């Protein structure tokens, strides 16, 4: 038998890309590839890319440029671009960077083995179709290898919301939900391989409406099915849109013990004028009332958010409304971005905010969000949480894991193993993590 070929994958962007990279590695595993941690000894390099902001997309070209020397030394090295830049730019990528052999969009990953074979024969290959078939069914080339205690599982993909700033509906396509039985089988398989916590993924995950035994299911119904899987201890999901936060899902946060008290619910802005121009289809007030209802169901839930500042025509008063909304919600964690013009999206044509002004707003927003994040993290001190241990810490006997609220927690003198859950009393709050002790 010949030596296995080596595959180096670099992943950018969101968690769905992380999940997709695993699937691509498995698909190419069937073609005799094993993963390597360094591009230097790779026979194939795949960049799984993100197109959400200009910086993310441009990074791909600088990264590709760095492989020039490697390709000159090793003419058999194949270089591929996958993910959302592949979908958005297609052929243009090979024009801009001729060393690219293969371009594959997110809906065509199941065709990678054929594409790889063609690339090996010296062809330039491109596939950015949105085929009808279920790529995940065709990507089931799973080795039964043991895994870490946490995993992602894509249940829904694509988006029909068309927020005026966002490329996702174009790069991932229309919203599609996977049938429930396939998700449950995959979850069962993950648990058999050591997984204790599953994060259900979708660009619009709470719009999930996959086929079940008795018609389409909601995300909450799917969660209740997963709740029955023995050995699965924790369920999370991301990312949700405020308008798809249905009653049964809110209720599940109060009644389903495996569903963790953490919710990522992006609002983007606090001004109704801007929300309308973003095509978000909700107001600041409706979002705040929604948060109230969620907190009524699960008072200790940690709320996380996404924000964009400097959206076209955002005034200082509009920005102030974002700060006011943040003050009212009190976020446990948040991601904030300066608006980035994306070609082909509706907002790209509109009058832009002065970049210096946008930078200044971003700084002010981040200062407030960081302060809130700190306060929420510090408020955990003295409380008891459940920790799922994920790895050994830096010091002998120390273990690190995540609390129900997704805070990193360090525990000294810890006799538990990776994958164990334990009750922990929080003793102190550090820069980016908590420290605690096991409760006997
Ligand atoms: N599906 C998710 C988010 C997808 S993108 C949702 O509906 O919320 C993740 C985040 O990137 C978005 O929430 C938004 O805050 C940010 N983002 C998207 N497009 C952007 C753009 N053009 N410029 C700056 N930030 C953007
Ligand atoms: Fe993008 Fe999310 Fe809006 Fe869909 S709902 S268009 S993924 S920001
Ligand atoms: Fe980026 Fe595509 Fe995810 S644009 S955020 S990798 S869906």
Coordinates of C-alpha atoms and ligand atoms in Angstrom, one line a residue:
X1 CA 0.0 0.0 0.0
X2 CA 1.3 3.5 -0.8
X3 CA 1.9 6.0 2.0
X4 CA -1.2 8.0 2.9
X5 CA -1.5 11.4 1.2
X6 CA -1.6 14.4 3.6
X7 CA -4.3 17.0 3.8
X8 CA -4.0 20.4 5.5
X9 CA -7.2 22.3 6.1
X10 CA -7.3 25.8 7.4
X11 CA -10.7 27.0 8.6
X12 CA -12.0 30.6 8.7
X13 CA -15.4 32.0 9.6
X14 CA -18.2 30.5 11.6
X15 CA -18.8 27.2 13.4
X16 CA -20.5 25.8 10.3
X17 CA -17.2 26.0 8.5
X18 CA -15.6 24.1 11.4
X19 CA -18.3 21.4 10.9
X20 CA -17.8 21.4 7.2
X21 CA -14.1 21.1 7.4
X22 CA -14.5 17.9 9.5
X23 CA -16.9 16.5 6.8
X24 CA -14.4 17.4 4.0
X25 CA -11.6 15.7 5.9
X26 CA -13.7 12.6 6.3
X27 CA -14.7 12.6 2.6
X28 CA -11.1 12.8 1.6
X29 CA -10.2 10.3 4.2
X30 CA -12.0 7.8 2.0
X31 CA -9.6 8.7 -0.8
X32 CA -6.6 7.9 1.3
X33 CA -5.8 11.3 2.9
X34 CA -4.8 11.8 6.6
X35 CA -4.8 15.2 8.1
X36 CA -1.6 17.1 8.9
X37 CA -1.1 20.1 11.1
X38 CA 1.3 21.8 8.8
X39 CA 1.0 22.9 5.1
X40 CA 4.7 22.1 4.6
X41 CA 4.2 18.3 4.3
X42 CA 0.8 18.4 2.7
X43 CA -0.2 16.9 -0.7
X44 CA -3.4 18.9 -0.6
X45 CA -4.2 22.2 1.0
X46 CA -7.8 23.3 1.5
X47 CA -8.7 26.8 2.7
X48 CA -12.3 26.8 4.0
X49 CA -13.1 30.5 3.7
X50 CA -15.4 33.2 5.0
X51 CA -16.9 36.1 2.9
X52 CA -18.8 37.9 5.7
X53 CA -16.6 40.9 5.8
X54 CA -14.0 42.3 3.4
X55 CA -11.1 41.6 5.7
X56 CA -12.1 37.9 6.0
X57 CA -12.3 37.5 2.2
X58 CA -9.0 39.3 1.5
X59 CA -7.1 37.1 4.0
X60 CA -7.6 34.2 1.7
X61 CA -5.6 35.8 -1.1
X62 CA -2.7 36.7 1.2
X63 CA -2.7 33.2 2.6
X64 CA -2.7 31.7 -0.9
X65 CA 0.2 33.9 -1.9
X66 CA 2.2 32.3 0.9
X67 CA 2.0 28.9 -0.7
X68 CA 3.8 30.0 -3.8
X69 CA 7.2 28.7 -2.7
X70 CA 5.7 25.4 -1.5
X71 CA 4.0 24.8 -4.8
X72 CA 7.2 25.6 -6.7
X73 CA 9.1 23.0 -4.6
X74 CA 6.3 20.4 -4.9
X75 CA 4.5 20.6 -8.2
X76 CA 2.2 17.7 -7.2
X77 CA 0.7 19.8 -4.3
X78 CA -2.9 20.6 -4.9
X79 CA -4.5 23.8 -3.6
X80 CA -8.2 24.2 -3.1
X81 CA -10.5 26.9 -1.9
X82 CA -13.8 25.9 -0.3
X83 CA -16.4 27.9 1.7
X84 CA -18.1 31.2 1.2
X85 CA -15.4 33.0 -0.8
X86 CA -15.4 30.0 -3.2
X87 CA -19.2 30.4 -3.6
X88 CA -19.1 34.2 -4.0
X89 CA -16.1 34.5 -6.3
X90 CA -15.9 31.2 -8.1
X91 CA -13.8 31.3 -11.2
X92 CA -12.4 34.7 -10.2
X93 CA -10.3 33.0 -7.5
X94 CA -8.3 31.0 -10.1
X95 CA -7.9 34.1 -12.2
X96 CA -6.5 36.1 -9.3
X97 CA -4.4 33.3 -8.0
X98 CA -3.4 30.8 -10.7
X99 CA -1.9 28.4 -8.2
X100 CA -5.4 27.3 -7.1
X101 CA -6.4 23.9 -8.6
X102 CA -9.8 23.5 -7.1
X103 CA -12.7 25.7 -6.1
X104 CA -15.7 24.2 -4.2
X105 CA -18.8 25.9 -2.8
X106 CA -20.4 24.8 0.5
X107 CA -23.2 22.9 -1.2
X108 CA -20.9 20.7 -3.3
X109 CA -18.6 19.2 -0.7
X110 CA -19.8 15.7 -1.3
X111 CA -18.3 15.9 -4.8
X112 CA -14.8 16.6 -3.4
X113 CA -13.5 13.1 -4.0
X114 CA -14.3 13.3 -7.8
X115 CA -12.9 16.8 -7.9
X116 CA -9.7 15.8 -6.2
X117 CA -9.2 13.0 -8.7
X118 CA -9.6 15.4 -11.6
X119 CA -7.2 17.9 -10.0
X120 CA -4.6 15.1 -9.6
X121 CA -4.9 14.6 -13.4
X122 CA -3.9 18.2 -13.8
X123 CA -7.4 19.7 -14.5
X124 CA -8.6 22.9 -12.9
X125 CA -11.9 22.1 -11.2
X126 CA -14.8 24.3 -10.1
X127 CA -18.1 23.4 -8.5
X128 CA -20.3 26.1 -7.0
X129 CA -23.7 24.5 -7.8
X130 CA -26.6 24.3 -5.4
X131 CA -27.5 20.6 -6.2
X132 CA -30.8 19.1 -5.0
X133 CA -29.2 16.1 -3.3
X134 CA -28.5 16.0 0.5
X135 CA -24.8 16.5 0.7
X136 CA -24.6 15.3 4.3
X137 CA -26.2 12.0 3.4
X138 CA -23.4 11.6 0.8
X139 CA -20.8 12.7 3.3
X140 CA -21.2 9.7 5.6
X141 CA -17.8 8.4 5.2
X142 CA -17.3 8.4 8.9
X143 CA -14.5 6.6 10.7
X144 CA -15.7 5.5 14.1
X145 CA -12.8 7.3 15.8
X146 CA -13.1 8.6 19.3
X147 CA -13.9 12.3 19.6
X148 CA -13.6 15.0 22.2
X149 CA -16.6 15.8 24.5
X150 CA -18.1 18.6 22.4
X151 CA -19.3 18.6 18.8
X152 CA -21.1 20.7 16.2
X153 CA -24.0 19.3 14.2
X154 CA -25.5 21.2 11.3
X155 CA -29.3 20.9 11.3
X156 CA -30.2 23.8 9.0
X157 CA -28.3 25.7 6.4
X158 CA -28.8 28.8 4.3
X159 CA -31.0 31.8 4.9
X160 CA -34.0 33.5 3.4
X161 CA -33.9 36.7 5.5
X162 CA -31.7 38.8 3.3
X163 CA -30.5 41.4 5.8
X164 CA -29.3 44.2 3.7
X165 CA -25.7 43.9 4.7
X166 CA -25.2 40.1 4.6
X167 CA -23.7 37.7 2.0
X168 CA -25.0 34.5 3.7
X169 CA -28.2 34.1 1.6
X170 CA -26.0 34.3 -1.5
X171 CA -23.1 32.1 -0.3
X172 CA -25.1 29.4 1.5
X173 CA -28.2 29.6 -0.5
X174 CA -31.9 29.2 0.5
X175 CA -32.8 28.0 3.9
X176 CA -32.9 24.1 4.1
X177 CA -33.5 21.9 7.1
X178 CA -32.1 18.4 7.4
X179 CA -34.7 15.6 8.3
X180 CA -34.8 14.8 12.0
X181 CA -34.0 11.1 11.7
X182 CA -30.7 11.8 10.1
X183 CA -29.8 14.4 12.8
X184 CA -30.8 11.9 15.5
X185 CA -28.7 9.2 13.9
X186 CA -25.7 11.5 13.7
X187 CA -26.2 12.6 17.3
X188 CA -26.3 9.0 18.5
X189 CA -23.1 8.2 16.6
X190 CA -21.4 11.2 18.1
X191 CA -22.4 10.1 21.6
X192 CA -21.1 6.6 20.9
X193 CA -17.8 8.2 20.1
X194 CA -17.5 10.2 23.3
X195 CA -19.4 13.4 22.7
X196 CA -21.4 14.8 25.7
X197 CA -22.4 18.2 24.3
X198 CA -23.8 18.9 20.9
X199 CA -24.2 22.4 19.4
X200 CA -26.9 22.4 16.7
X201 CA -25.8 24.7 13.9
X202 CA -27.7 26.7 11.3
X203 CA -27.4 30.2 9.9
X204 CA -30.9 30.6 11.1
X205 CA -31.1 27.6 13.4
X206 CA -34.4 28.5 15.1
X207 CA -36.2 28.5 11.8
X208 CA -35.5 24.8 11.7
X209 CA -38.5 22.9 10.1
X210 CA -37.0 19.5 9.2
X211 CA -39.2 16.5 8.3
X212 CA -40.1 14.3 11.3
X213 CA -42.2 11.2 11.7
X214 CA -45.4 13.3 11.9
X215 CA -44.7 16.2 9.6
X216 CA -42.3 19.0 10.0
X217 CA -40.7 19.6 13.3
X218 CA -39.7 22.8 15.1
X219 CA -36.3 23.2 16.7
X220 CA -37.8 22.7 20.1
X221 CA -39.3 19.4 19.0
X222 CA -36.0 18.3 17.7
X223 CA -34.3 19.3 21.0
X224 CA -36.8 17.2 22.9
X225 CA -36.0 14.2 20.7
X226 CA -32.3 14.8 21.4
X227 CA -33.1 15.1 25.1
X228 CA -33.9 11.3 25.0
X229 CA -30.5 10.3 23.7
X230 CA -28.8 8.6 26.6
X231 CA -25.3 9.8 27.2
X232 CA -25.9 13.2 25.6
X233 CA -25.8 15.6 28.5
X234 CA -25.9 19.1 26.9
X235 CA -27.6 20.7 24.0
X236 CA -26.9 24.2 22.6
X237 CA -27.9 25.8 19.3
X238 CA -26.7 28.8 17.2
X239 CA -27.4 31.2 15.5
X240 CA -31.0 32.4 16.1
X241 CA -33.0 35.2 14.5
X242 CA -35.3 37.1 16.9
X243 CA -38.3 36.6 14.6
X244 CA -38.0 32.8 14.7
X245 CA -37.9 32.6 18.5
X246 CA -41.1 30.5 18.8
X247 CA -43.0 29.9 22.0
X248 CA -42.1 26.2 22.3
X249 CA -38.4 27.1 22.1
X250 CA -38.7 29.7 24.8
X251 CA -40.6 27.3 26.9
X252 CA -37.9 24.6 26.4
X253 CA -35.4 26.9 27.9
X254 CA -37.3 26.7 31.1
X255 CA -38.2 23.0 31.0
X256 CA -35.5 21.0 29.2
X257 CA -32.7 20.2 31.6
X258 CA -30.2 19.3 28.8
X259 CA -30.8 22.6 27.0
X260 CA -28.1 25.0 28.3
X261 CA -28.9 28.5 29.7
X262 CA -27.2 30.4 26.9
X263 CA -28.7 32.1 23.9
X264 CA -27.0 33.8 21.0
X265 CA -29.6 36.2 19.7
X266 CA -28.2 38.9 17.4
X267 CA -30.0 42.2 17.2
X268 CA -27.4 44.2 15.1
X269 CA -28.6 47.7 16.1
X270 CA -30.9 49.5 18.5
X271 CA -32.4 52.2 16.2
X272 CA -35.7 51.3 14.5
X273 CA -34.7 53.3 11.5
X274 CA -31.5 51.4 11.0
X275 CA -33.2 48.0 11.8
X276 CA -35.7 48.8 9.1
X277 CA -33.0 49.7 6.6
X278 CA -31.1 46.5 7.5
X279 CA -34.3 44.6 6.6
X280 CA -34.3 42.9 10.1
X281 CA -38.1 42.9 10.3
X282 CA -38.1 43.5 14.1
X283 CA -37.8 46.6 16.2
X284 CA -35.7 47.4 19.3
X285 CA -38.8 47.2 21.4
X286 CA -40.0 43.8 20.0
X287 CA -36.5 42.5 20.7
X288 CA -36.5 43.8 24.3
X289 CA -39.9 42.2 24.9
X290 CA -38.7 38.9 23.5
X291 CA -35.7 39.0 25.9
X292 CA -38.1 39.6 28.7
X293 CA -40.1 36.5 27.8
X294 CA -37.0 34.4 27.5
X295 CA -35.8 35.5 30.9
X296 CA -39.2 34.8 32.4
X297 CA -38.8 31.2 31.2
X298 CA -35.2 30.9 32.3
X299 CA -34.2 33.8 34.6
X300 CA -30.4 32.9 34.7
X301 CA -30.0 32.6 30.9
X302 CA -26.9 34.2 29.5
X303 CA -27.7 36.4 26.5
X304 CA -25.2 36.8 23.7
X305 CA -25.4 39.2 20.7
X306 CA -24.0 40.5 17.4
X307 CA -23.8 44.2 16.5
X308 CA -22.9 46.2 13.4
X309 CA -21.9 49.9 13.8
X310 CA -21.6 52.4 11.0
X311 CA -24.3 50.8 8.8
X312 CA -25.1 53.3 6.0
X313 CA -26.9 56.4 7.2
X314 CA -26.4 55.6 10.9
X315 CA -26.3 58.9 12.8
X316 CA -24.9 59.5 16.3
X317 CA -28.5 59.4 17.6
X318 CA -29.0 56.0 15.9
X319 CA -25.8 54.7 17.5
X320 CA -26.9 56.0 20.9
X321 CA -30.0 53.8 20.5
X322 CA -27.8 50.8 20.1
X323 CA -25.9 51.7 23.4
X324 CA -29.3 52.2 25.1
X325 CA -30.5 48.8 24.0
X326 CA -27.2 47.2 25.2
X327 CA -27.7 48.9 28.6
X328 CA -31.1 47.4 28.9
X329 CA -30.3 43.9 27.8
X330 CA -27.0 43.4 29.7
X331 CA -25.1 40.9 27.5
X332 CA -23.0 38.1 28.9
X333 CA -21.0 38.1 25.7
X334 CA -21.2 39.8 22.3
X335 CA -19.5 40.2 19.0
X336 CA -19.4 43.7 17.4
X337 CA -18.3 44.7 13.9
X338 CA -17.7 47.8 11.8
X339 CA -20.0 47.6 8.8
X340 CA -18.2 46.2 5.8
X341 CA -19.5 46.8 2.3
X342 CA -20.3 43.5 0.6
X343 CA -20.6 43.6 -3.2
X344 CA -24.0 42.5 -4.4
X345 CA -25.8 43.2 -1.2
X346 CA -28.5 46.0 -1.1
X347 CA -26.7 48.2 1.5
X348 CA -23.5 48.4 -0.7
X349 CA -25.1 51.1 -2.9
X350 CA -26.0 53.4 0.0
X351 CA -24.3 56.4 1.5
X352 CA -21.5 55.2 3.7
X353 CA -20.7 56.5 7.2
X354 CA -17.3 58.1 7.6
X355 CA -14.9 55.3 8.6
X356 CA -13.3 57.3 11.4
X357 CA -16.7 57.9 12.9
X358 CA -17.5 54.2 12.6
X359 CA -14.2 53.3 14.3
X360 CA -15.0 55.6 17.1
X361 CA -18.5 54.1 17.6
X362 CA -17.1 50.6 17.5
X363 CA -14.7 51.5 20.3
X364 CA -17.4 53.0 22.4
X365 CA -19.7 50.0 21.9
X366 CA -17.0 47.5 22.6
X367 CA -16.0 49.3 25.8
X368 CA -19.6 49.0 27.0
X369 CA -19.9 45.3 25.9
X370 CA -16.6 44.4 27.6
X371 CA -17.7 46.0 30.8
X372 CA -21.0 44.1 30.8
X373 CA -19.2 40.8 29.9
X374 CA -16.9 41.4 32.9
X375 CA -19.8 42.1 35.2
X376 CA -21.7 39.0 34.2
X377 CA -18.6 36.8 34.5
X378 CA -17.8 38.3 37.9
X379 CA -21.3 37.7 39.1
X380 CA -20.6 34.0 38.8
X381 CA -18.3 34.1 41.8
X382 CA -19.8 32.3 44.8
X383 CA -22.2 30.4 42.6
X384 CA -22.3 26.7 41.8
X385 CA -22.2 25.6 38.2
X386 CA -21.8 22.4 36.2
X387 CA -18.6 22.0 34.3
X388 CA -17.9 19.7 31.3
X389 CA -14.2 19.1 31.3
X390 CA -12.6 19.5 27.9
X391 CA -8.8 19.4 28.5
X392 CA -6.0 19.4 31.0
X393 CA -4.9 22.8 32.3
X394 CA -1.5 24.4 32.2
X395 CA -0.7 23.3 35.8
X396 CA -0.4 19.7 37.1
X397 CA -3.7 18.4 38.4
X398 CA -5.6 21.3 36.8
X399 CA -8.6 20.7 34.4
X400 CA -10.4 23.2 32.2
X401 CA -14.0 23.0 31.0
X402 CA -17.1 25.1 30.2
X403 CA -19.9 26.0 32.5
X404 CA -23.5 25.7 31.6
X405 CA -23.2 29.4 30.7
X406 CA -20.3 28.7 28.4
X407 CA -17.7 30.4 30.6
X408 CA -14.3 28.7 30.7
X409 CA -13.7 27.3 34.2
X410 CA -10.3 26.2 35.6
X411 CA -10.4 23.7 38.5
X412 CA -7.2 22.9 40.5
X413 CA -6.6 19.5 42.2
X414 CA -9.2 18.0 39.9
X415 CA -9.4 14.2 39.7
X416 CA -11.9 14.2 36.9
X417 CA -11.3 13.1 33.3
X418 CA -12.0 14.8 30.0
X419 CA -15.7 14.3 29.2
X420 CA -16.7 14.2 32.9
X421 CA -19.3 16.6 34.3
X422 CA -19.0 17.9 37.8
X423 CA -20.5 20.5 40.1
X424 CA -18.0 23.3 40.8
X425 CA -18.1 26.3 43.1
X426 CA -16.8 29.4 41.4
X427 CA -14.1 31.1 43.6
X428 CA -12.7 33.8 41.4
X429 CA -13.1 35.6 38.1
X430 CA -10.0 36.2 35.9
X431 CA -9.3 38.0 32.6
X432 CA -11.1 35.5 30.4
X433 CA -12.1 32.7 32.6
X434 CA -13.3 31.6 36.0
X435 CA -11.6 29.5 38.7
X436 CA -13.5 27.1 40.9
X437 CA -13.3 24.0 43.1
X438 CA -15.1 20.7 42.9
X439 CA -18.0 20.3 45.2
X440 CA -18.0 16.8 46.7
Ligands
LIG1 N1 -27.1 34.2 10.9 C1 -26.6 35.0 11.9 C2 -25.3 35.7 11.6 C3 -24.5 35.5 10.4 S1 -23.1 36.5 10.2 C4 -27.7 36.0 12.2 O1 -28.7 36.1 11.6 O2 -27.5 36.8 13.1 C5 -22.5 36.8 11.8 C6 -22.5 38.3 12.1 O3 -21.6 39.0 11.3 C7 -23.8 38.9 11.9 O4 -24.6 38.7 13.0 C8 -23.4 40.4 11.8 O5 -23.3 41.0 13.0 C9 -22.0 40.3 11.2 N2 -22.0 40.8 9.8 C10 -22.7 40.2 8.7 N3 -22.5 40.9 7.6 C11 -21.7 42.0 8.0 C12 -21.2 43.1 7.2 N4 -21.4 43.2 5.9 N5 -20.4 43.9 7.9 C13 -20.1 43.8 9.2 N6 -20.6 42.8 9.9 C14 -21.4 41.9 9.3
LIG2 FE1 -27.3 37.1 7.3 FE2 -28.3 36.3 9.6 FE3 -29.6 38.2 8.3 FE4 -29.6 35.7 7.4 S1 -30.5 36.4 9.2 S2 -29.2 37.5 6.1 S3 -27.5 35.0 8.0 S4 -27.5 38.3 9.2
LIG3 FE1 -18.5 33.3 6.9 FE2 -19.9 31.8 5.3 FE3 -20.0 31.4 7.9 S1 -19.6 34.0 5.1 S2 -19.7 33.5 8.7 S3 -18.2 31.2 6.6 S4 -21.7 31.2 6.5

